[in-house]
Amino acid sequence: MEVNLEIQNNSKNKKNEEVDRFMSELKNTLEKDTQIRENNLDLLNAEEIYLSSKISSIALKNLIKYKEKHIDEYLISKLNTELDKMDKNIQKKWNLQSRLYLTDAEDKLYGEKIDLISNAYFELNTLADLNNKGLLTKLKESINNHIKVNLNEYSKKYGLNKNQKNIILEYTKNEVNNIINNFAEKYFNNKSRDMVANFQNKWNEAYKNKDYDTANFFAGQIRRMYSKGIYKDDVLREKNMKTI
């Protein structure tokens, strides 16, 4: 059993390293491409221009594929960052001997967050659709139940009286409510999609008027949005691909 767990952990670490390396190389490629176009660098020959264009297309295609498959994981990692801050604050505020492990990848809560966000994400049309009372309530309940279980385990191991536990639970309930609401407001929205849609409309207008310099500018804006923004809209994405 221990051998299998070690193999799984090694495999997971290797996958994470590959993803990090891929994203780093991809970011460097996109930054290079953006720099070339923004500064109108004097490239020495057509081969360099062709190579730059070819690299950009490949990089963008890979980036879109990656984000389509992993936006849910990206969202969960951001949520874990906030839960981790709360976990540290709980330990410090009540001088606990250990943390409550709210972001442990091996823990039940991690799987519940994956299921709640991933299942909802792939069934809905936009990120803003995730900002609904049903999903947010389930997330809050899942996290609060997890805290309660871990706090009970902590109490058995280190000794907390009932009053202390209730005070911590009341505190964490309010904190979780604020964390999820703020998280939803920040990430469950269509701001990036709406911005890309605006760039696409500007490109359509410029191209129709044969203003190709302006069209190229907005194509560049769309390209940059894919390197820094996240959104979900299959129809808009297809239009973007044709534009770029």
CSV table of C-alpha atoms in Angstrom, one decimal:
chain,number,residue,atom,x,y,z
A,1,MET,CA,0.0,0.0,0.0
A,2,GLU,CA,2.8,2.4,0.9
A,3,VAL,CA,4.6,1.6,-2.3
A,4,ASN,CA,1.5,2.3,-4.4
A,5,LEU,CA,1.0,5.7,-2.6
A,6,GLU,CA,4.6,6.6,-3.2
A,7,ILE,CA,4.3,5.7,-6.9
A,8,GLN,CA,1.1,7.8,-7.1
A,9,ASN,CA,2.7,10.8,-5.4
A,10,ASN,CA,5.8,10.6,-7.6
A,11,SER,CA,3.6,10.5,-10.7
A,12,LYS,CA,1.6,13.4,-9.5
A,13,ASN,CA,4.7,15.5,-8.7
A,14,LYS,CA,6.1,14.7,-12.1
A,15,LYS,CA,2.9,15.8,-13.8
A,16,ASN,CA,2.9,19.0,-11.8
A,17,GLU,CA,6.5,19.7,-12.9
A,18,GLU,CA,5.6,19.0,-16.5
A,19,VAL,CA,2.6,21.4,-16.3
A,20,ASP,CA,4.7,24.1,-14.7
A,21,ARG,CA,7.5,23.7,-17.3
A,22,PHE,CA,4.9,23.8,-20.1
A,23,MET,CA,3.3,27.0,-18.8
A,24,SER,CA,6.6,28.7,-18.3
A,25,GLU,CA,7.8,27.9,-21.9
A,26,LEU,CA,4.4,28.9,-23.2
A,27,LYS,CA,4.4,32.2,-21.3
A,28,ASN,CA,7.9,33.0,-22.6
A,29,THR,CA,6.8,32.3,-26.2
A,30,LEU,CA,3.8,34.5,-25.9
A,31,GLU,CA,5.7,37.3,-24.3
A,32,LYS,CA,8.3,37.1,-27.1
A,33,ASP,CA,5.6,37.2,-29.8
A,34,THR,CA,3.8,40.2,-28.1
A,35,GLN,CA,7.1,42.1,-27.7
A,36,ILE,CA,7.9,41.6,-31.4
A,37,ARG,CA,4.5,42.9,-32.5
A,38,GLU,CA,4.1,45.7,-30.0
A,39,ASN,CA,7.5,47.2,-30.6
A,40,ASN,CA,7.6,46.6,-34.4
A,41,LEU,CA,11.0,45.1,-34.1
A,42,ASP,CA,13.1,45.1,-37.3
A,43,LEU,CA,13.4,41.4,-38.0
A,44,LEU,CA,16.2,40.6,-40.4
A,45,ASN,CA,14.4,38.3,-42.8
A,46,ALA,CA,11.2,36.7,-43.8
A,47,GLU,CA,12.3,33.4,-42.2
A,48,GLU,CA,12.3,35.0,-38.8
A,49,ILE,CA,8.9,36.6,-39.3
A,50,TYR,CA,7.5,33.2,-40.4
A,51,LEU,CA,9.1,31.4,-37.5
A,52,SER,CA,7.7,33.9,-35.0
A,53,SER,CA,4.2,33.6,-36.5
A,54,LYS,CA,4.4,29.8,-36.5
A,55,ILE,CA,5.5,29.7,-32.9
A,56,SER,CA,2.7,32.0,-31.9
A,57,SER,CA,0.0,29.9,-33.5
A,58,ILE,CA,1.2,26.7,-31.9
A,59,ALA,CA,1.6,28.4,-28.5
A,60,LEU,CA,-1.8,29.9,-28.6
A,61,LYS,CA,-3.5,26.7,-29.7
A,62,ASN,CA,-1.8,24.8,-26.8
A,63,LEU,CA,-2.7,27.5,-24.3
A,64,ILE,CA,-6.4,27.4,-25.3
A,65,LYS,CA,-6.4,23.6,-25.0
A,66,TYR,CA,-4.7,23.8,-21.6
A,67,LYS,CA,-7.1,26.4,-20.2
A,68,GLU,CA,-10.2,24.6,-21.5
A,69,LYS,CA,-9.2,21.5,-19.7
A,70,HIS,CA,-7.8,23.0,-16.5
A,71,ILE,CA,-9.9,26.2,-15.6
A,72,ASP,CA,-11.7,24.2,-12.9
A,73,GLU,CA,-8.3,23.2,-11.4
A,74,TYR,CA,-7.1,26.8,-11.7
A,75,LEU,CA,-10.2,28.0,-9.8
A,76,ILE,CA,-9.7,25.4,-7.0
A,77,SER,CA,-6.0,26.4,-6.6
A,78,LYS,CA,-7.1,30.0,-6.1
A,79,LEU,CA,-9.8,28.9,-3.6
A,80,ASN,CA,-7.2,26.8,-1.7
A,81,THR,CA,-5.0,29.8,-1.4
A,82,GLU,CA,-7.7,31.7,0.5
A,83,LEU,CA,-8.5,28.6,2.7
A,84,ASP,CA,-4.8,28.2,3.5
A,85,LYS,CA,-4.7,31.8,4.7
A,86,MET,CA,-7.7,31.1,7.0
A,87,ASP,CA,-6.1,27.9,8.3
A,88,LYS,CA,-3.0,29.8,9.3
A,89,ASN,CA,-5.0,32.5,11.0
A,90,ILE,CA,-7.0,30.0,13.0
A,91,GLN,CA,-3.8,28.4,14.3
A,92,LYS,CA,-2.3,31.7,15.2
A,93,LYS,CA,-5.5,33.2,16.7
A,94,TRP,CA,-6.1,30.3,19.1
A,95,ASN,CA,-2.5,29.2,19.4
A,96,LEU,CA,-3.3,25.7,18.1
A,97,GLN,CA,-0.5,23.1,18.0
A,98,SER,CA,-1.3,22.2,14.4
A,99,ARG,CA,-3.3,23.4,11.5
A,100,LEU,CA,-6.7,22.0,10.4
A,101,TYR,CA,-5.3,20.9,6.9
A,102,LEU,CA,-8.1,22.6,4.9
A,103,THR,CA,-6.2,22.3,1.6
A,104,ASP,CA,-4.7,18.8,1.9
A,105,ALA,CA,-4.9,17.1,-1.6
A,106,GLU,CA,-5.4,13.7,0.0
A,107,ASP,CA,-8.3,14.9,2.1
A,108,LYS,CA,-12.0,14.4,1.4
A,109,LEU,CA,-12.6,18.1,1.1
A,110,TYR,CA,-10.3,18.4,-1.9
A,111,GLY,CA,-12.3,15.8,-3.7
A,112,GLU,CA,-15.5,17.5,-2.9
A,113,LYS,CA,-14.3,20.9,-4.2
A,114,ILE,CA,-13.1,19.2,-7.4
A,115,ASP,CA,-16.5,17.5,-7.8
A,116,LEU,CA,-18.6,20.6,-7.0
A,117,ILE,CA,-16.6,23.1,-9.2
A,118,SER,CA,-15.6,20.7,-12.0
A,119,ASN,CA,-19.1,19.2,-12.5
A,120,ALA,CA,-20.8,22.6,-12.5
A,121,TYR,CA,-18.2,24.1,-14.8
A,122,PHE,CA,-18.5,21.6,-17.6
A,123,GLU,CA,-22.3,21.7,-17.5
A,124,LEU,CA,-22.6,25.5,-17.7
A,125,ASN,CA,-22.0,27.9,-20.6
A,126,THR,CA,-20.0,30.6,-18.8
A,127,LEU,CA,-18.0,31.2,-15.6
A,128,ALA,CA,-20.7,33.6,-14.4
A,129,ASP,CA,-23.2,30.7,-14.3
A,130,LEU,CA,-21.1,29.3,-11.5
A,131,ASN,CA,-22.1,32.3,-9.4
A,132,ASN,CA,-25.4,30.8,-8.2
A,133,LYS,CA,-26.7,30.3,-4.7
A,134,GLY,CA,-27.0,26.6,-5.0
A,135,LEU,CA,-23.3,26.0,-5.8
A,136,LEU,CA,-22.0,28.5,-3.3
A,137,THR,CA,-24.1,27.1,-0.5
A,138,LYS,CA,-22.8,23.6,-1.3
A,139,LEU,CA,-19.2,24.8,-1.2
A,140,LYS,CA,-19.8,26.6,2.1
A,141,GLU,CA,-21.4,23.5,3.6
A,142,SER,CA,-18.7,21.2,2.4
A,143,ILE,CA,-15.9,23.4,3.8
A,144,ASN,CA,-17.7,24.0,7.1
A,145,ASN,CA,-18.4,20.3,7.6
A,146,HIS,CA,-14.8,19.5,6.9
A,147,ILE,CA,-13.6,22.1,9.5
A,148,LYS,CA,-16.0,20.6,12.0
A,149,VAL,CA,-14.6,17.0,11.4
A,150,ASN,CA,-11.0,18.2,11.6
A,151,LEU,CA,-11.7,20.3,14.7
A,152,ASN,CA,-13.2,17.3,16.4
A,153,GLU,CA,-10.1,15.2,15.5
A,154,TYR,CA,-7.9,18.0,16.8
A,155,SER,CA,-9.9,18.1,20.1
A,156,LYS,CA,-9.4,14.4,20.6
A,157,LYS,CA,-5.6,14.7,20.1
A,158,TYR,CA,-4.8,18.0,21.8
A,159,GLY,CA,-7.9,18.7,24.0
A,160,LEU,CA,-10.3,21.6,23.3
A,161,ASN,CA,-13.4,22.1,25.4
A,162,LYS,CA,-16.8,22.4,23.9
A,163,ASN,CA,-16.9,26.2,24.3
A,164,GLN,CA,-13.6,26.6,22.6
A,165,LYS,CA,-14.7,24.5,19.7
A,166,ASN,CA,-18.0,26.4,19.3
A,167,ILE,CA,-16.2,29.8,19.3
A,168,ILE,CA,-13.8,28.6,16.5
A,169,LEU,CA,-16.7,27.1,14.5
A,170,GLU,CA,-18.6,30.3,14.7
A,171,TYR,CA,-15.6,32.3,13.6
A,172,THR,CA,-14.8,29.9,10.7
A,173,LYS,CA,-18.4,29.9,9.5
A,174,ASN,CA,-18.3,33.7,9.1
A,175,GLU,CA,-14.9,33.5,7.4
A,176,VAL,CA,-16.0,30.8,5.0
A,177,ASN,CA,-19.0,32.8,4.1
A,178,ASN,CA,-16.9,35.8,3.3
A,179,ILE,CA,-14.2,33.8,1.4
A,180,ILE,CA,-16.7,32.1,-0.9
A,181,ASN,CA,-18.7,35.2,-1.6
A,182,ASN,CA,-15.5,37.2,-2.4
A,183,PHE,CA,-14.1,34.3,-4.4
A,184,ALA,CA,-17.3,34.1,-6.5
A,185,GLU,CA,-17.3,37.8,-7.1
A,186,LYS,CA,-13.7,37.8,-8.3
A,187,TYR,CA,-13.6,34.6,-10.4
A,188,PHE,CA,-17.2,33.6,-11.3
A,189,ASN,CA,-17.9,36.4,-13.8
A,190,ASN,CA,-17.7,37.2,-17.5
A,191,LYS,CA,-15.4,40.2,-17.4
A,192,SER,CA,-12.6,38.5,-19.5
A,193,ARG,CA,-15.2,37.1,-21.9
A,194,ASP,CA,-16.9,40.4,-22.3
A,195,MET,CA,-13.6,42.1,-23.0
A,196,VAL,CA,-12.6,39.6,-25.6
A,197,ALA,CA,-16.1,39.9,-27.2
A,198,ASN,CA,-15.6,43.6,-27.4
A,199,PHE,CA,-12.2,43.1,-29.1
A,200,GLN,CA,-13.8,40.6,-31.5
A,201,ASN,CA,-16.5,43.1,-32.5
A,202,LYS,CA,-13.8,45.8,-33.0
A,203,TRP,CA,-11.9,43.4,-35.2
A,204,ASN,CA,-15.0,42.6,-37.3
A,205,GLU,CA,-15.7,46.3,-37.8
A,206,ALA,CA,-12.1,47.1,-38.8
A,207,TYR,CA,-11.8,44.1,-41.1
A,208,LYS,CA,-15.1,45.0,-42.8
A,209,ASN,CA,-13.8,48.5,-43.4
A,210,LYS,CA,-10.5,47.1,-44.7
A,211,ASP,CA,-8.7,48.8,-41.9
A,212,TYR,CA,-6.2,46.0,-41.5
A,213,ASP,CA,-3.8,47.8,-39.2
A,214,THR,CA,-6.6,48.3,-36.7
A,215,ALA,CA,-7.8,44.7,-37.2
A,216,ASN,CA,-4.3,43.4,-36.5
A,217,PHE,CA,-4.2,45.5,-33.3
A,218,PHE,CA,-7.4,43.9,-32.0
A,219,ALA,CA,-6.3,40.5,-33.0
A,220,GLY,CA,-3.2,41.1,-30.8
A,221,GLN,CA,-5.5,42.2,-27.9
A,222,ILE,CA,-7.4,38.9,-28.3
A,223,ARG,CA,-4.2,36.9,-28.3
A,224,ARG,CA,-3.0,38.6,-25.1
A,225,MET,CA,-6.3,37.9,-23.3
A,226,TYR,CA,-5.8,34.2,-23.8
A,227,SER,CA,-2.4,34.4,-22.0
A,228,LYS,CA,-3.8,36.2,-18.9
A,229,GLY,CA,-7.6,35.9,-18.7
A,230,ILE,CA,-9.9,33.0,-18.2
A,231,TYR,CA,-13.4,32.6,-19.6
A,232,LYS,CA,-15.7,30.0,-21.0
A,233,ASP,CA,-17.7,30.6,-24.3
A,234,ASP,CA,-17.3,28.0,-27.0
A,235,VAL,CA,-19.0,30.1,-29.7
A,236,LEU,CA,-16.8,33.2,-29.0
A,237,ARG,CA,-13.7,31.0,-28.9
A,238,GLU,CA,-14.3,29.7,-32.4
A,239,LYS,CA,-14.6,33.3,-33.7
A,240,ASN,CA,-11.4,34.2,-31.9
A,241,MET,CA,-9.5,31.3,-33.5
A,242,LYS,CA,-10.6,32.4,-37.0
A,243,THR,CA,-9.6,36.0,-36.3
A,244,ILE,CA,-6.1,35.0,-35.0
